Amino acid sequence: MLRSATSTLRRITAVKAAPVQQVAVRSFSSSMASQNVSFGLSEDQLAIQELARKFTEDEIIPIAAHHDRTGEYPTELIRKAWELGLVNTHVPQKYGGLGLGVFDASLVSEELAYGCSGIQTAIEANGLAEAPLIVAANDFQMKKYLGRMTEEPLMAAYCVTEPGAGSDVAGLQTKAVKKGDKWVINGQKMWITNGGKANWYFVLAKTDANAKAGQAFTGFIVDGDSKGITIGRKEQNMGQRASDTRGITFEDVEVPEENVLGKVGQGFKIAMGAFDITRPLVAAGAVGLARRAMVEATKYAVDRKTMGKAIIDHQAVSFMIADMAIGIEAARQMVWKAGWLKDNGHRNTWEASIAKALASDVAVKSACDAVQVFGGAGFNTEYPVEKLYRDSKIFQIYEGTSQVQRLIIGKGVVDRVMK
Amino acid sequence: MSNLRILVATKRVVDYAVKIRVNAAGSAVETANVKHSMNPFDEIGTEQAIQIKEALAKSKAGTAEVVVVSCGPSKSQETLRTALAMGADRAIHVDSDEELQPLAVAKLLKAVVEKEKPDMVILGKQAIDDDSNQTGQMLAGLLNWPQATFASKVELGDKSMTVTREVDGGVETVKTPLPAILTTDLRLNVPRYASLPNIMKAKKKPLAKFAAADLGVDIKPRLQTLKIAEPPKRQGGKLVESVDDLVDKLKNEAKVL
């Protein structure tokens, strides 16, 4: 059969940057009445998943180890993904994007992360930076800052965390002071994904020192080439090393009034609102990594023989793999539910937190057990699982630590039980 | 050559990466619950048609319409949607649940050609499930059209095409007038991914369905599969001590001398 000879390589044709004409109405309902639930994917969703899967297989997997070893930013790969519409999936169609909902985007995130969660995080960070704008920007801001993302393969960054404040967002020190018709920002941000590559930043800064957290902050869109921005060195992290993480210093950076997102004092709410979109997607990435761990462990276990049989036939090994599957299937359903709720106009904060908390724990455990299944080889860089283990840990930390998620979930339980 | 209509024939086959097995009855390859996709040579054909269309648009020499067709059961529509997502303009599904062998497909395509009157029909050189390498040639015969098979390069001229063919002896260049049949070989092009925007646009492109029975064509199979079996399991190799030993084994065990 000629089957082995056919090529798996694909062309990526440059997509002309004309905005997508108003296409079909989004395929879900927005009324409370027709809440039909499906556990299956539509034809379109399957096609989206298939594209992401093929792209991952052909383009991401072959180069992931190189970018992990060198820390080199995958610029060319991101450009290819961008040409196929796999980046900036949420940008509304009016501004040249696809306007995909959270559910459909999660299909893409899971597939890309299966290939490399470092590369997927670099791509996802665009979505994270864009989310506050999608939540609160006016037409002018959307046109200017979202529109450009679909015209060229630009990156953006969500710039909130500081050396002294990660989970403690209320403790942010970066200040923005109005001077004449401009805002002047001073402060230090840290662990900013795409920090060194961003064309613009979403920056959260304190605008009222005396107000409570809910009114003390404002969100700004800051041009990356603004005077006064100093970009730190690329940080050397444990995993997801293809991603670009840096400290960013703002020294008397001037931002025009038109770049204030929403109203002054609304920043905290906007920054948190973005998470309703992005937490399910980060969770989807964790599911993708966990699935890769499970697949690699299974392939190895079917092949490797000890004590007279394939190690998959030793229950101690197959039980570890079974636990991976249990976690992956459950976490994916929470991702889908959190996405479906958001897309249908319902609050999804609680479910998004559950998805993120669960998926990140599943990712870490699955990657850890995958190394175990590989035994000594699992510890070695010639085999794919040590990278998964190193990449997995951050899922329990960024986008809201596992502890913060549990705070939200616990409070949510009280609300639900006591209402 | 101002308005070209290109008909591309596609087939839904078991995906090239699947590890195939003979079914329980020993009568055919197991296809239930197995991943299927467009025949890779048909992807190359679809890509070629779209490239021709884009080249014409770019040079402003004319326009082209890419029509994809597939003969088979309702699942063949998945293949057509893939082609539409790559950039084809419209699709035709010739619906049949019967086994369609190359001669039957060629006859059905002839009926489609008579309806659509394309300037070119592009087919894959063979399908990766039956490896027949017959349909394109039979279609040319039935239509009495020129054919250029195993194409690794195509250039369109004024009502003609110049095709470089990969043949056993090397490479051969032929020129034929249009309309003509082209079958694709591996090195003709590298098919594109269907981009996300195009996947969403594909939903709105026309897909027409005809029942094979309505085309008035005799599609009865002419060939009967008597037996299907997996190849014998690969034997381990052996080390030999001397040349004489090797010759002896080649003569008496492998029986190749």
XYZ file of C-alpha atoms in Angstrom:
676
model
C 0.000 0.000 0.000
C 1.147 3.464 -0.793
C 0.003 4.742 2.552
C 3.395 5.171 4.121
C 4.730 7.281 1.275
C 2.283 10.133 1.465
C 3.608 13.328 2.949
C 2.343 14.821 6.166
C 3.678 18.267 5.415
C 1.298 21.075 4.761
C 1.402 24.442 3.080
C 0.390 27.510 4.943
C -0.842 30.139 2.568
C -0.733 33.752 3.577
C -4.227 34.782 4.538
C -5.186 38.172 3.209
C -5.967 40.298 6.212
C -9.427 41.379 5.141
C -11.900 41.135 7.989
C -14.077 38.038 7.891
C -17.487 38.998 6.569
C -20.288 38.501 9.004
C -20.567 34.738 8.869
C -23.086 32.345 10.349
C -24.789 33.184 13.602
C -22.987 31.591 16.489
C -24.342 28.141 16.895
C -25.442 28.231 20.506
C -28.497 29.784 22.055
C -28.380 32.776 24.309
C -31.742 32.298 25.942
C -32.233 30.563 29.241
C -35.038 28.490 27.768
C -33.235 26.341 25.255
C -30.348 25.028 27.282
C -29.875 21.800 25.383
C -26.601 20.219 26.410
C -24.541 18.081 24.130
C -21.489 16.126 25.102
C -20.519 15.822 21.447
C -18.950 18.241 19.014
C -20.601 19.770 15.977
C -19.176 19.357 12.488
C -17.567 22.780 12.695
C -16.086 22.084 16.108
C -14.671 18.798 14.855
C -13.132 20.628 11.902
C -11.585 23.228 14.209
C -10.231 20.498 16.471
C -8.901 18.569 13.477
C -7.068 21.618 12.131
C -5.460 22.316 15.511
C -4.553 18.657 15.891
C -2.958 18.396 12.444
C -1.067 21.644 12.936
C 0.231 20.424 16.274
C 1.347 17.101 14.832
C 3.068 18.596 11.790
C 4.393 21.898 13.064
C 4.626 22.012 16.867
C 5.730 18.549 17.945
C 8.793 18.397 15.665
C 10.264 21.631 17.105
C 9.060 21.655 20.713
C 12.175 20.027 22.184
C 14.426 22.512 20.412
C 12.601 25.510 21.813
C 12.562 23.946 25.273
C 16.323 23.387 25.152
C 17.258 26.773 23.754
C 14.452 28.938 25.109
C 14.187 30.436 21.644
C 10.848 32.135 21.036
C 8.828 30.281 18.382
C 8.236 33.342 16.202
C 7.963 31.494 12.901
C 5.611 28.885 14.301
C 3.368 31.524 15.843
C 3.248 33.303 12.503
C 2.109 30.051 10.842
C -0.530 29.524 13.515
C -1.638 33.117 13.084
C -2.047 32.647 9.317
C -4.380 29.745 9.980
C -6.514 31.726 12.402
C -5.391 29.734 15.442
C -4.244 32.882 17.304
C -6.489 35.692 18.546
C -9.550 33.490 18.204
C -11.705 35.722 20.418
C -11.259 38.970 18.563
C -14.750 39.865 17.385
C -15.484 39.484 13.684
C -16.060 43.223 13.409
C -12.333 43.740 14.031
C -11.123 41.000 11.734
C -11.185 38.070 14.119
C -13.251 34.913 14.247
C -15.151 35.801 17.399
C -14.930 32.244 18.644
C -16.518 31.507 21.966
C -14.675 30.030 24.915
C -15.843 26.483 24.139
C -14.540 26.460 20.579
C -11.311 28.181 21.614
C -10.751 25.541 24.296
C -10.656 22.883 21.580
C -7.738 24.727 20.007
C -5.937 25.308 23.322
C -6.089 21.664 24.306
C -4.640 20.528 20.972
C -1.814 23.066 20.896
C -0.839 22.276 24.490
C -0.738 18.582 23.607
C 2.169 19.534 21.355
C 3.891 21.983 23.698
C 2.323 23.952 26.532
C 5.162 26.490 26.396
C 4.305 27.385 22.834
C 0.599 27.206 23.604
C 1.076 29.613 26.547
C 2.852 32.123 24.308
C -0.142 31.995 21.968
C -2.697 31.958 24.807
C -1.113 35.052 26.368
C -2.390 37.063 23.427
C -5.878 35.965 24.338
C -5.244 36.895 27.959
C -4.122 40.412 27.043
C -7.052 40.824 24.668
C -9.676 39.576 27.110
C -9.919 42.815 29.172
C -10.425 44.726 25.914
C -13.071 42.322 24.743
C -14.767 42.816 28.105
C -14.487 46.601 28.421
C -12.924 48.394 25.461
C -14.841 50.920 23.378
C -15.092 50.722 19.600
C -12.100 53.028 19.056
C -9.848 50.962 21.331
C -11.006 47.669 19.843
C -10.395 48.891 16.337
C -6.961 50.223 17.220
C -5.621 47.464 19.437
C -7.611 44.359 18.488
C -7.819 45.206 14.824
C -4.048 45.301 14.443
C -3.710 41.818 15.956
C -5.522 40.327 12.981
C -3.652 42.381 10.413
C -0.169 41.308 11.453
C 1.121 38.528 13.690
C 1.662 40.780 16.724
C 1.877 39.707 20.343
C 0.391 41.388 23.390
C 0.806 40.920 27.140
C -1.369 41.014 30.258
C 0.659 43.036 32.710
C -0.727 42.793 36.252
C 1.548 40.729 38.511
C 4.355 42.472 40.427
C 7.354 41.247 42.397
C 5.385 41.983 45.576
C 1.886 41.062 44.476
C 0.648 38.056 42.525
C -2.359 36.540 44.267
C -2.657 39.731 46.305
C -3.912 41.911 43.453
C -5.178 44.443 45.968
C -1.547 44.912 47.006
C -0.386 46.177 43.609
C 2.000 49.113 43.873
C 2.174 50.341 40.283
C 0.605 53.787 40.232
C -1.040 55.849 37.537
C -1.371 59.577 38.130
C -3.231 62.027 35.894
C -0.986 64.866 34.730
C -2.718 67.236 32.379
C -4.387 65.145 29.697
C -2.112 62.159 30.164
C -1.760 59.409 32.714
C 1.734 58.720 34.032
C 2.486 55.184 35.132
C 5.264 54.171 37.485
C 5.918 50.695 38.754
C 7.428 47.300 38.346
C 5.717 44.257 36.868
C 7.025 40.704 36.966
C 6.498 37.292 35.321
C 4.855 38.905 32.324
C 4.294 36.345 29.553
C 5.221 37.759 26.127
C 6.780 40.647 28.062
C 9.635 40.921 25.607
C 7.521 40.482 22.504
C 4.454 42.586 23.155
C 3.287 45.284 20.789
C 1.048 46.553 23.609
C 0.321 45.761 27.243
C -2.832 45.645 29.307
C -1.584 47.243 32.527
C -3.364 47.372 35.878
C -2.324 50.343 38.004
C -3.527 51.945 41.206
C -5.322 55.219 40.582
C -6.856 55.822 44.012
C -4.711 55.023 47.039
C -7.576 55.576 49.434
C -10.246 53.479 47.799
C -11.093 49.853 48.450
C -9.604 47.283 46.027
C -12.744 47.178 43.928
C -12.435 50.873 43.031
C -8.706 51.540 43.463
C -7.404 50.315 40.132
C -7.667 51.259 36.488
C -6.858 49.267 33.374
C -4.718 50.880 30.688
C -3.666 49.909 27.198
C 0.007 50.816 26.930
C 1.900 50.882 23.639
C 4.985 48.712 23.794
C 7.216 51.389 22.337
C 6.242 53.999 24.936
C 9.111 55.972 26.388
C 10.013 54.822 29.879
C 9.335 51.115 29.487
C 12.315 48.937 30.349
C 12.049 45.298 29.447
C 13.881 42.930 31.752
C 15.853 39.876 30.766
C 14.112 36.695 29.671
C 13.635 34.626 32.811
C 14.986 31.064 32.884
C 12.080 28.983 34.104
C 11.670 25.332 35.067
C 9.386 24.608 32.173
C 7.363 26.107 29.319
C 10.728 27.502 28.368
C 9.667 28.480 24.846
C 7.455 31.124 26.439
C 8.919 34.598 27.036
C 8.602 35.710 30.670
C 10.054 38.995 31.878
C 10.041 41.795 34.404
C 8.826 45.109 32.987
C 9.637 48.491 34.526
C 7.475 51.560 33.936
C 9.217 54.890 34.597
C 7.043 57.930 33.986
C 5.356 56.169 31.100
C 2.783 58.449 29.525
C -0.540 57.019 28.396
C -3.244 59.090 26.687
C -6.684 59.365 28.262
C -8.184 57.479 25.306
C -6.276 54.372 26.444
C -8.122 54.083 29.744
C -10.126 50.889 29.648
C -13.698 51.345 30.780
C -13.893 53.919 33.560
C -11.275 54.976 36.056
C -11.565 52.702 39.073
C -13.052 49.776 37.137
C -9.709 48.078 36.532
C -9.961 45.356 39.179
C -13.359 44.234 37.942
C -12.187 44.205 34.315
C -8.989 42.315 35.118
C -10.970 39.681 37.010
C -13.659 39.536 34.320
C -11.017 38.536 31.834
C -10.422 35.342 33.810
C -13.904 34.079 33.021
C -12.683 33.802 29.439
C -9.096 32.740 30.049
C -9.209 30.351 32.996
C -11.110 27.680 31.053
C -8.550 28.025 28.266
C -5.567 27.637 30.570
C -7.368 24.629 32.032
C -7.773 23.280 28.495
C -4.024 23.624 28.075
C -3.494 21.601 31.235
C -5.825 18.918 29.853
C -3.766 18.838 26.655
C -0.545 18.339 28.586
C -2.095 15.625 30.738
C -3.372 13.857 27.631
C 0.080 13.934 26.088
C 1.503 12.447 29.280
C -1.086 9.679 29.146
C -0.456 8.904 25.466
C 3.324 8.810 25.856
C 3.097 6.662 28.981
C 0.703 4.251 27.255
C 2.820 3.873 24.131
C 5.862 3.163 26.278
C 4.051 0.752 28.562
C 2.688 -1.288 25.658
C 6.180 -1.698 24.283
C 8.410 -2.064 27.332
C 8.662 -5.546 28.801
C 9.595 -6.542 32.309
C 9.140 -9.787 34.182
C 7.843 -11.546 31.136
C 5.226 -9.117 29.943
C 4.534 -5.617 28.666
C 4.474 -3.303 31.651
C 0.953 -2.150 30.750
C -0.078 -5.603 31.918
C 1.234 -4.868 35.384
C -1.720 -3.346 37.230
C 0.488 -0.951 39.139
C 1.334 0.669 35.820
C -2.070 0.448 34.168
C -3.706 1.927 37.268
C -1.508 5.025 36.997
C -2.599 5.401 33.399
C -6.222 4.810 34.333
C -5.977 7.628 36.863
C -4.646 9.913 34.170
C -7.681 9.119 32.032
C -10.058 9.700 34.928
C -8.561 13.127 35.520
C -8.426 14.105 31.855
C -12.001 13.169 31.043
C -13.347 14.911 34.129
C -11.260 18.052 33.720
C -12.215 18.361 30.051
C -15.886 18.240 30.883
C -15.412 21.099 33.380
C -13.562 23.091 30.733
C -16.413 22.516 28.310
C -19.037 23.411 30.888
C -17.246 26.608 31.907
C -16.954 27.532 28.230
C -20.548 26.664 27.404
C -21.833 28.755 30.318
C -19.825 31.801 29.277
C -20.804 31.466 25.631
C -24.460 31.265 26.599
C -24.332 34.464 28.619
C -24.249 32.915 32.082
C -21.847 33.560 34.942
C -19.109 30.968 34.836
C -16.589 32.208 37.406
C -17.146 29.307 39.784
C -17.034 26.617 37.096
C -13.985 28.248 35.486
C -12.189 28.063 38.828
C -13.125 24.417 39.263
C -11.901 23.656 35.757
C -8.601 25.404 36.362
C -8.016 23.901 39.796
C -8.880 20.390 38.654
C -7.075 20.455 35.329
C -3.852 21.835 36.782
C -3.726 19.156 39.474
C -4.481 16.508 36.844
C -1.680 17.829 34.650
C 0.918 17.751 37.404
C -0.057 14.284 38.603
C -0.306 12.829 35.106
C 3.072 14.204 34.072
C 4.636 12.985 37.309
C 3.204 9.499 36.825
C 4.241 9.467 33.176
C 7.852 9.925 34.283
C 7.289 7.077 36.722
C 5.972 4.778 34.002
C 9.066 5.468 31.930
C 11.273 4.636 34.909
C 14.876 5.719 34.582
C 14.297 6.761 31.002
C 11.598 9.134 32.216
C 14.235 11.196 33.971
C 16.229 11.560 30.761
C 15.986 14.339 28.196
C 15.939 11.945 25.250
C 12.443 10.904 26.287
C 9.460 13.254 26.091
C 8.037 13.031 29.599
C 10.570 14.952 31.708
C 9.647 18.074 29.741
C 5.973 17.452 30.488
C 6.749 17.201 34.194
C 8.698 20.466 34.158
C 6.039 22.184 32.054
C 3.165 21.037 34.237
C 3.959 22.774 37.516
C 3.172 26.295 36.382
C -0.444 25.312 35.694
C -0.987 25.231 39.460
C 0.438 28.736 39.806
C -0.416 31.094 36.986
C -3.850 32.343 36.040
C -4.749 32.186 39.729
C -2.956 29.736 42.005
C -4.620 26.498 43.041
C -5.107 28.106 46.432
C -6.842 31.183 45.040
C -9.082 28.909 42.955
C -10.105 27.035 46.086
C -10.880 30.345 47.816
C -13.259 31.206 44.992
C -14.754 27.734 44.850
C -15.279 27.563 48.620
C -17.011 30.944 48.691
C -19.114 29.840 45.738
C -20.245 26.710 47.576
C -21.438 28.801 50.511
C -23.354 31.062 48.123
C -25.010 28.095 46.468
C -25.820 26.156 49.588
C -27.045 29.109 51.632
C -29.077 30.966 49.011
C -8.875 30.892 -21.090
C -10.882 33.484 -19.256
C -13.259 31.342 -17.192
C -11.996 27.942 -16.240
C -14.071 25.292 -14.508
C -11.993 22.660 -12.765
C -13.630 19.491 -11.486
C -11.702 17.729 -8.728
C -12.582 14.155 -7.803
C -12.024 13.159 -4.183
C -12.445 9.951 -2.223
C -12.954 9.318 1.473
C -10.474 6.624 2.536
C -9.061 5.152 5.718
C -6.567 7.693 7.080
C -2.981 6.962 6.047
C -1.774 6.844 9.643
C -4.230 4.181 10.804
C -2.915 0.688 11.504
C -5.341 -1.308 9.396
C -6.627 -4.764 10.213
C -8.554 -7.414 8.333
C -12.116 -7.653 9.609
C -13.451 -10.606 11.596
C -15.067 -12.198 8.547
C -11.814 -12.081 6.590
C -13.653 -10.388 3.749
C -12.273 -6.849 3.806
C -10.218 -4.322 5.716
C -11.963 -3.232 8.929
C -13.344 0.274 8.388
C -15.874 0.604 11.199
C -14.869 3.191 13.854
C -11.647 3.822 12.008
C -10.421 7.313 11.211
C -11.066 8.344 7.618
C -9.847 11.330 5.661
C -9.474 12.596 2.112
C -7.222 10.478 -0.094
C -3.847 12.255 0.066
C -3.502 12.384 -3.724
C -6.928 14.014 -3.892
C -5.779 16.624 -1.369
C -2.939 17.332 -3.783
C -5.507 17.576 -6.591
C -7.681 19.994 -4.618
C -4.619 22.071 -3.749
C -3.586 22.195 -7.406
C -6.990 23.399 -8.528
C -6.984 26.115 -5.881
C -3.469 27.179 -6.845
C -4.556 27.472 -10.487
C -7.499 29.597 -9.393
C -5.277 31.846 -7.261
C -2.688 32.229 -10.032
C -5.369 33.246 -12.510
C -6.816 35.780 -10.089
C -3.387 37.198 -9.298
C -2.345 37.606 -12.914
C -5.843 38.868 -13.757
C -5.778 36.511 -16.730
C -9.165 35.102 -15.823
C -11.157 33.327 -13.184
C -11.584 29.720 -12.202
C -14.274 27.788 -10.412
C -13.198 24.787 -8.401
C -15.896 22.132 -8.089
C -15.186 19.071 -5.969
C -17.051 15.824 -6.383
C -17.103 12.621 -4.386
C -18.915 9.346 -5.065
C -19.878 7.312 -2.046
C -22.072 7.090 1.028
C -23.267 10.122 3.002
C -19.996 10.306 4.973
C -18.304 11.343 1.733
C -19.653 14.785 2.518
C -16.994 15.137 5.240
C -14.377 14.926 2.508
C -16.221 17.500 0.438
C -16.373 19.865 3.414
C -12.631 19.534 3.857
C -12.145 20.516 0.211
C -14.501 23.471 0.601
C -12.552 24.524 3.688
C -9.335 24.393 1.679
C -10.867 26.803 -0.811
C -13.007 24.935 -3.340
C -16.094 26.856 -4.482
C -18.793 24.213 -4.480
C -19.258 20.523 -3.973
C -21.198 17.656 -5.536
C -21.976 14.465 -3.674
C -22.916 11.463 -5.808
C -24.660 9.389 -3.206
C -24.432 5.605 -3.167
C -24.125 2.983 -0.472
C -23.040 0.360 -3.012
C -19.438 -0.703 -3.499
C -18.054 1.579 -6.202
C -15.129 0.218 -8.165
C -13.014 2.390 -10.483
C -15.048 1.679 -13.615
C -18.268 2.606 -11.822
C -16.710 5.794 -10.458
C -15.412 6.688 -13.912
C -18.906 6.249 -15.353
C -20.452 8.359 -12.607
C -17.844 11.057 -13.102
C -18.554 11.007 -16.833
C -22.171 11.805 -16.042
C -21.055 14.656 -13.782
C -18.693 15.941 -16.463
C -21.521 15.978 -18.996
C -23.592 18.070 -16.563
C -20.825 20.431 -15.420
C -18.761 20.712 -18.617
C -15.431 21.397 -16.875
C -12.258 22.368 -18.735
C -10.164 20.023 -16.611
C -10.781 17.072 -14.364
C -8.168 16.454 -11.685
C -7.988 13.120 -9.883
C -5.479 11.569 -7.530
C -3.294 9.043 -9.301
C -4.689 6.310 -7.042
C -6.587 5.890 -3.806
C -4.565 4.626 -0.886
C -7.102 1.959 0.000
C -7.352 0.034 -3.259
C -4.254 1.388 -5.070
C -6.107 0.841 -8.344
C -4.628 3.664 -10.411
C -7.463 3.255 -12.948
C -10.202 5.830 -12.474
C -8.506 8.786 -14.171
C -7.438 6.718 -17.146
C -10.843 5.058 -17.533
C -12.585 8.422 -17.336
C -10.367 9.751 -20.101
C -11.208 6.727 -22.194
C -14.950 7.039 -21.625
C -14.901 10.740 -22.456
C -12.388 10.359 -25.236
C -10.328 13.117 -23.650
C -6.530 13.424 -23.486
C -4.908 12.456 -20.185
C -1.727 13.323 -18.323
C -1.136 11.037 -15.357
C 1.363 11.031 -12.460
C 1.764 14.787 -12.774
C 4.560 16.442 -10.831
C 4.192 19.812 -12.555
C 1.400 21.517 -14.460
C 1.437 24.680 -16.533
C -1.669 26.030 -18.165
C -1.509 27.563 -21.603
C -4.109 28.898 -23.966
C -6.676 26.082 -24.037
C -3.878 23.605 -23.281
C -1.780 22.242 -20.455
C 1.849 21.154 -20.277
C 2.427 18.426 -17.729
C 5.601 16.903 -16.383
C 4.965 13.263 -15.537
C 6.942 11.002 -13.249
C 7.326 7.670 -15.019
C 9.428 4.605 -14.311
C 12.172 5.709 -16.647
C 12.367 9.224 -15.303
C 10.445 12.334 -16.165
C 8.349 12.980 -19.279
C 6.732 16.206 -20.444
C 3.517 16.141 -22.444
C 1.281 18.836 -23.789
C -2.417 18.296 -24.266
C -5.274 20.489 -25.362
C -8.115 21.182 -22.911
C -10.444 19.741 -21.810
C -8.253 17.004 -20.365
C -7.770 14.623 -17.438
C -4.950 15.142 -14.958
C -3.941 12.735 -12.218
C -1.705 13.937 -9.412
C 1.467 12.468 -8.041
C 3.137 13.109 -4.714
C 5.509 15.878 -5.732
C 2.993 18.072 -7.509
C 2.422 20.298 -4.468
C 2.085 20.353 -0.675
C -1.591 20.719 0.278
C -2.517 23.601 2.539
C -4.170 23.424 5.934
C -7.763 24.609 5.930
C -7.543 27.817 7.944
C -10.074 28.491 10.692
C -11.765 31.335 8.793
C -12.130 29.073 5.751
C -13.538 26.244 7.837
C -16.268 28.611 8.979
C -16.868 29.948 5.485
C -17.156 26.423 4.068
C -20.535 25.937 5.738
C -22.109 28.469 3.407
C -20.734 27.002 0.182
C -23.153 24.994 -1.960
C -23.129 21.209 -1.679
C -25.434 19.464 -4.165
C -26.427 15.829 -3.801
C -27.411 13.404 -6.556
C -28.331 9.773 -6.118
C -26.074 7.551 -8.209
C -29.168 5.721 -9.391
C -30.553 8.938 -10.916
C -27.538 9.347 -13.177
C -28.559 6.311 -15.223
C -25.248 4.564 -14.911
C -24.480 0.866 -14.449
C -22.356 0.770 -11.328
C -22.349 -2.972 -10.681
C -18.940 -4.185 -9.488
C -16.994 -6.153 -12.059
C -14.356 -7.532 -9.703
C -14.979 -9.847 -6.781
C -12.588 -10.034 -3.850
C -11.985 -13.688 -3.089
C -9.734 -13.437 -0.079
C -8.010 -10.846 2.010
C -5.269 -11.647 4.498
C -2.596 -9.837 6.455
C 0.922 -10.253 5.136
C 2.936 -12.983 6.894
C 4.594 -11.801 10.085
C 8.093 -10.586 9.492
C 10.687 -13.225 10.350
C 13.751 -12.276 12.267
C 16.997 -11.939 10.364
C 19.859 -14.415 10.669
C 23.582 -13.856 10.778
C 25.561 -15.974 8.338
C 29.182 -17.038 8.783
C 30.413 -17.048 5.192
C 29.577 -16.134 1.628
C 28.957 -19.804 0.798
C 26.514 -19.987 3.669
C 24.735 -16.877 2.368
C 24.458 -18.264 -1.176
C 23.158 -21.563 0.183
C 20.493 -19.807 2.226
C 19.456 -17.569 -0.678
C 19.137 -20.643 -2.925
C 17.488 -23.100 -0.619
C 15.645 -21.122 2.039
C 14.697 -17.794 0.521
C 14.577 -19.411 -2.927
C 15.538 -16.233 -4.708
C 18.502 -17.626 -6.662
